[in-house]
Amino acid sequence: EAGASVLLLRACLVLLAFPIYVLSFLGMWEPFCRKVFFPYILDRIGVVHDRKSKKHKLELFRNLPEFRSPSGELRLLEIGTGSGSNFQFYPPGCKVTCTDINPNFQESLSKNMKKNQHLQYERCLVAAGEDLHQVPSGSVDVVVCTLVLCSVHSVSSTLREVLRVLRPGGAFYFMEHVAAEHSSWKYFWQQVCYPTWKLIFAGCCLTRELWKNLEEAKFSELKVQHISVALPWTPIEPHIVGYGVK
């Protein structure tokens, strides 16, 4: 019964978003989405999400300084930096390497760098989370990733790269939206929206159970908390937040 309802409602969404499906078929949506639509929408949604998740992020990043290297430096790499909305949470003097698969956030990224001059910006790399070959193994103290694992091609490859670039004893900090409880209405709507949402929002998957990937990765210690960050009128709500130690 639920399966049939999901398919029917999915079909309705396809009709509503039909022009985008046509543009996608013609190969025109993806470049437009990457250059114009996604950076624009992420800025708008980002503002709301930042406001709602601020207290969780303050709590999450509070113990960042504990992962300084023996030299006293804190070298931090962020996967999917986007416009740099996490900079405000990093401790003074922190050496930041920005990475993003999409180079079209330059304007808002520069703005956030100017706003957060308590940090040292080392370099900005155009790179996917699954392939950070420009970053030497064991060269960073902390890796940060927020709202990115939903859209990487392979979560397990990304976590392997995270563990490779971290020094032993370094930490991986995350905050991600995840699948809702399977028996819930939220999960039903996540399934309905899934194909169209993924197309419109640059590969964002609504139903990933990312805590399972984190448990399977080889962290020596893992702290995961399930929280709710509601974004009105979106199928995004349950989140996980925490960190893993290499």
Short mmCIF file of C-alpha atoms in Angstrom, two decimals:
data_model
loop_
_atom_site.label_atom_id
_atom_site.label_comp_id
_atom_site.label_asym_id
_atom_site.label_seq_id
_atom_site.Cartn_x
_atom_site.Cartn_y
_atom_site.Cartn_z
CA GLU A 1 0.00 0.00 0.00
CA ALA A 2 2.66 2.50 1.10
CA GLY A 3 4.81 1.49 -1.89
CA ALA A 4 2.02 2.34 -4.36
CA SER A 5 1.31 5.69 -2.66
CA VAL A 6 5.01 6.58 -2.77
CA LEU A 7 5.19 5.82 -6.52
CA LEU A 8 2.02 7.78 -7.27
CA LEU A 9 3.18 10.85 -5.31
CA ARG A 10 6.64 10.60 -6.87
CA ALA A 11 5.00 10.73 -10.29
CA CYS A 12 3.10 13.88 -9.25
CA LEU A 13 6.38 15.52 -8.21
CA VAL A 14 7.97 14.56 -11.54
CA LEU A 15 5.09 16.35 -13.31
CA LEU A 16 5.53 19.43 -11.12
CA ALA A 17 9.27 19.49 -11.77
CA PHE A 18 8.94 18.40 -15.41
CA PRO A 19 10.83 21.38 -16.92
CA ILE A 20 13.83 20.52 -14.71
CA TYR A 21 13.71 16.87 -15.82
CA VAL A 22 13.70 18.05 -19.46
CA LEU A 23 16.66 20.38 -18.86
CA SER A 24 18.46 17.53 -17.11
CA PHE A 25 17.79 15.21 -20.07
CA LEU A 26 19.26 17.86 -22.38
CA GLY A 27 22.34 18.15 -20.16
CA MET A 28 21.56 21.78 -19.23
CA TRP A 29 20.34 21.51 -15.64
CA GLU A 30 23.51 20.17 -14.00
CA PRO A 31 25.86 23.02 -15.07
CA PHE A 32 23.17 25.65 -14.27
CA CYS A 33 22.51 24.01 -10.91
CA ARG A 34 26.22 23.90 -10.01
CA LYS A 35 27.00 27.46 -11.10
CA VAL A 36 23.87 29.42 -10.23
CA PHE A 37 21.00 27.60 -8.55
CA PHE A 38 22.76 25.54 -5.88
CA PRO A 39 25.06 28.30 -4.53
CA TYR A 40 22.06 30.66 -4.46
CA ILE A 41 19.72 28.20 -2.70
CA LEU A 42 22.43 27.02 -0.30
CA ASP A 43 22.98 30.61 0.78
CA ARG A 44 19.24 30.98 1.48
CA ILE A 45 18.70 27.60 3.17
CA GLY A 46 22.09 27.97 4.84
CA VAL A 47 21.01 31.09 6.71
CA VAL A 48 17.98 29.29 8.16
CA HIS A 49 19.93 26.12 8.93
CA ASP A 50 22.76 28.09 10.55
CA ARG A 51 20.29 29.85 12.82
CA LYS A 52 18.58 26.60 13.85
CA SER A 53 21.77 24.60 14.29
CA LYS A 54 23.93 27.26 15.94
CA LYS A 55 23.58 25.97 19.50
CA HIS A 56 24.37 22.41 18.32
CA LYS A 57 27.45 23.61 16.44
CA LEU A 58 28.72 25.67 19.39
CA GLU A 59 28.41 22.54 21.51
CA LEU A 60 29.97 20.31 18.83
CA PHE A 61 33.05 22.44 18.15
CA ARG A 62 33.69 23.41 21.78
CA ASN A 63 36.42 20.82 22.29
CA LEU A 64 38.24 21.46 18.96
CA PRO A 65 41.30 22.93 20.73
CA GLU A 66 41.86 19.56 22.47
CA PHE A 67 43.00 18.14 19.15
CA ARG A 68 45.91 20.53 18.64
CA SER A 69 49.05 18.73 17.48
CA PRO A 70 51.98 18.40 19.95
CA SER A 71 53.47 21.56 18.37
CA GLY A 72 50.38 23.49 19.50
CA GLU A 73 49.08 24.03 15.97
CA LEU A 74 45.55 23.12 14.95
CA ARG A 75 45.46 22.18 11.26
CA LEU A 76 41.87 21.79 10.11
CA LEU A 77 40.55 20.58 6.77
CA GLU A 78 36.93 21.11 5.83
CA ILE A 79 35.21 18.92 3.24
CA GLY A 80 32.53 20.80 1.32
CA THR A 81 33.38 24.22 2.75
CA GLY A 82 30.79 25.94 0.53
CA SER A 83 30.51 29.55 1.65
CA GLY A 84 32.40 28.97 4.91
CA SER A 85 29.55 29.18 7.40
CA ASN A 86 31.50 27.08 9.93
CA PHE A 87 34.48 29.48 10.16
CA GLN A 88 32.90 31.37 13.07
CA PHE A 89 33.11 28.23 15.24
CA TYR A 90 36.84 27.54 14.77
CA PRO A 91 39.33 28.65 17.44
CA PRO A 92 41.71 31.60 16.82
CA GLY A 93 44.93 30.78 14.96
CA CYS A 94 43.44 27.61 13.48
CA LYS A 95 45.05 26.79 10.07
CA VAL A 96 42.25 26.03 7.63
CA THR A 97 42.32 24.14 4.34
CA CYS A 98 39.05 24.56 2.39
CA THR A 99 37.91 21.89 -0.06
CA ASP A 100 34.79 21.77 -2.21
CA ILE A 101 33.84 19.90 -5.35
CA ASN A 102 32.01 23.02 -6.54
CA PRO A 103 34.22 26.10 -7.20
CA ASN A 104 31.23 28.45 -7.54
CA PHE A 105 31.00 29.62 -3.92
CA GLN A 106 33.92 32.02 -4.32
CA GLU A 107 32.00 35.22 -3.63
CA SER A 108 30.34 34.18 -0.37
CA LEU A 109 33.48 32.29 0.69
CA SER A 110 35.65 35.43 0.35
CA LYS A 111 33.06 37.36 2.34
CA ASN A 112 33.19 34.83 5.20
CA MET A 113 37.01 34.76 5.14
CA LYS A 114 37.10 38.54 5.56
CA LYS A 115 34.59 38.26 8.41
CA ASN A 116 36.64 35.60 10.22
CA GLN A 117 40.16 36.97 10.33
CA HIS A 118 40.93 35.06 13.54
CA LEU A 119 41.80 32.09 11.28
CA GLN A 120 44.76 31.39 8.99
CA TYR A 121 43.59 30.23 5.56
CA GLU A 122 46.20 27.86 4.12
CA ARG A 123 44.65 26.92 0.77
CA CYS A 124 41.42 26.23 -1.11
CA LEU A 125 41.21 23.04 -3.16
CA VAL A 126 38.61 21.99 -5.69
CA ALA A 127 38.27 18.35 -4.65
CA ALA A 128 35.67 15.68 -3.97
CA GLY A 129 35.49 14.14 -0.50
CA GLU A 130 36.34 10.75 -2.02
CA ASP A 131 39.58 12.04 -3.53
CA LEU A 132 41.75 14.35 -1.42
CA HIS A 133 45.01 13.25 -3.09
CA GLN A 134 46.38 16.82 -2.89
CA VAL A 135 46.42 16.44 0.91
CA PRO A 136 49.28 14.35 2.36
CA SER A 137 48.43 11.41 4.62
CA GLY A 138 48.42 12.14 8.36
CA SER A 139 48.82 15.88 7.77
CA VAL A 140 45.78 17.35 9.56
CA ASP A 141 44.57 17.39 13.16
CA VAL A 142 40.87 17.78 12.44
CA VAL A 143 38.54 17.17 9.49
CA VAL A 144 35.11 18.85 9.48
CA CYS A 145 32.14 17.90 7.33
CA THR A 146 28.64 19.39 7.72
CA LEU A 147 25.71 18.67 5.40
CA VAL A 148 27.99 17.09 2.81
CA LEU A 149 27.83 13.30 3.28
CA CYS A 150 24.26 13.39 1.91
CA SER A 151 25.59 14.17 -1.55
CA VAL A 152 29.00 12.48 -1.90
CA HIS A 153 29.02 9.58 -4.39
CA SER A 154 30.47 7.19 -1.84
CA VAL A 155 30.25 7.73 1.92
CA SER A 156 32.66 4.88 2.71
CA SER A 157 35.35 6.18 0.29
CA THR A 158 34.99 9.67 1.78
CA LEU A 159 35.45 8.33 5.33
CA ARG A 160 38.49 6.34 4.17
CA GLU A 161 40.03 9.58 2.86
CA VAL A 162 39.14 11.33 6.14
CA LEU A 163 41.03 8.67 8.10
CA ARG A 164 43.97 8.83 5.68
CA VAL A 165 44.54 12.59 5.97
CA LEU A 166 44.06 12.66 9.77
CA ARG A 167 47.07 12.18 12.01
CA PRO A 168 46.73 9.38 14.61
CA GLY A 169 44.68 10.84 17.47
CA GLY A 170 43.09 13.43 15.16
CA ALA A 171 39.31 13.89 14.97
CA PHE A 172 36.54 13.98 12.38
CA TYR A 173 33.61 16.31 13.21
CA PHE A 174 30.27 15.92 11.47
CA MET A 175 26.73 17.23 11.39
CA GLU A 176 24.49 15.64 8.76
CA HIS A 177 20.82 15.16 7.97
CA VAL A 178 19.75 11.52 7.86
CA ALA A 179 16.81 9.20 7.18
CA ALA A 180 13.85 9.49 9.54
CA GLU A 181 12.46 6.58 11.54
CA HIS A 182 11.13 4.05 8.97
CA SER A 183 7.63 3.86 10.43
CA SER A 184 7.21 7.67 10.44
CA TRP A 185 5.40 10.04 8.07
CA LYS A 186 8.66 11.92 7.71
CA TYR A 187 10.30 8.85 6.19
CA PHE A 188 7.29 8.38 3.89
CA TRP A 189 7.73 11.94 2.56
CA GLN A 190 11.49 11.49 2.29
CA GLN A 191 10.83 8.50 0.01
CA VAL A 192 8.31 10.48 -2.04
CA CYS A 193 10.63 13.46 -2.51
CA TYR A 194 13.82 11.42 -2.98
CA PRO A 195 14.28 11.29 -6.83
CA THR A 196 13.15 14.86 -7.54
CA TRP A 197 14.96 16.30 -4.52
CA LYS A 198 18.19 14.54 -5.55
CA LEU A 199 17.93 15.96 -9.07
CA ILE A 200 17.14 19.53 -8.01
CA PHE A 201 19.58 19.75 -5.09
CA ALA A 202 22.81 18.52 -6.69
CA GLY A 203 22.70 14.87 -5.63
CA CYS A 204 21.42 15.33 -2.07
CA CYS A 205 20.09 11.98 -0.78
CA LEU A 206 17.37 12.17 1.87
CA THR A 207 17.39 8.59 3.16
CA ARG A 208 21.02 7.84 4.04
CA GLU A 209 21.55 6.19 7.43
CA LEU A 210 24.94 7.79 7.88
CA TRP A 211 25.42 6.65 11.48
CA LYS A 212 25.83 3.12 10.08
CA ASN A 213 28.65 4.24 7.73
CA LEU A 214 30.36 5.96 10.67
CA GLU A 215 30.10 2.84 12.81
CA GLU A 216 31.63 0.77 9.99
CA ALA A 217 34.54 3.19 9.49
CA LYS A 218 37.60 2.42 11.60
CA PHE A 219 37.42 5.14 14.28
CA SER A 220 38.98 4.25 17.62
CA GLU A 221 36.28 6.26 19.38
CA LEU A 222 32.95 7.55 18.04
CA LYS A 223 30.40 9.87 19.58
CA VAL A 224 27.11 10.17 17.68
CA GLN A 225 24.06 12.07 18.86
CA HIS A 226 20.68 12.02 17.10
CA ILE A 227 19.06 15.46 17.13
CA SER A 228 16.26 17.31 15.36
CA VAL A 229 16.91 20.42 13.27
CA ALA A 230 13.62 21.19 11.53
CA LEU A 231 13.72 23.08 8.23
CA PRO A 232 10.10 24.09 7.60
CA TRP A 233 8.52 22.71 4.41
CA THR A 234 11.46 20.41 3.69
CA PRO A 235 11.86 16.65 4.19
CA ILE A 236 15.06 17.33 6.15
CA GLU A 237 14.79 17.00 9.90
CA PRO A 238 16.57 14.24 11.79
CA HIS A 239 20.29 15.01 12.05
CA ILE A 240 23.28 13.31 13.57
CA VAL A 241 26.09 15.28 15.16
CA GLY A 242 29.34 14.21 16.80
CA TYR A 243 32.95 13.27 16.19
CA GLY A 244 35.17 10.26 15.65
CA VAL A 245 38.81 9.89 16.71
CA LYS A 246 41.39 8.16 14.52
#
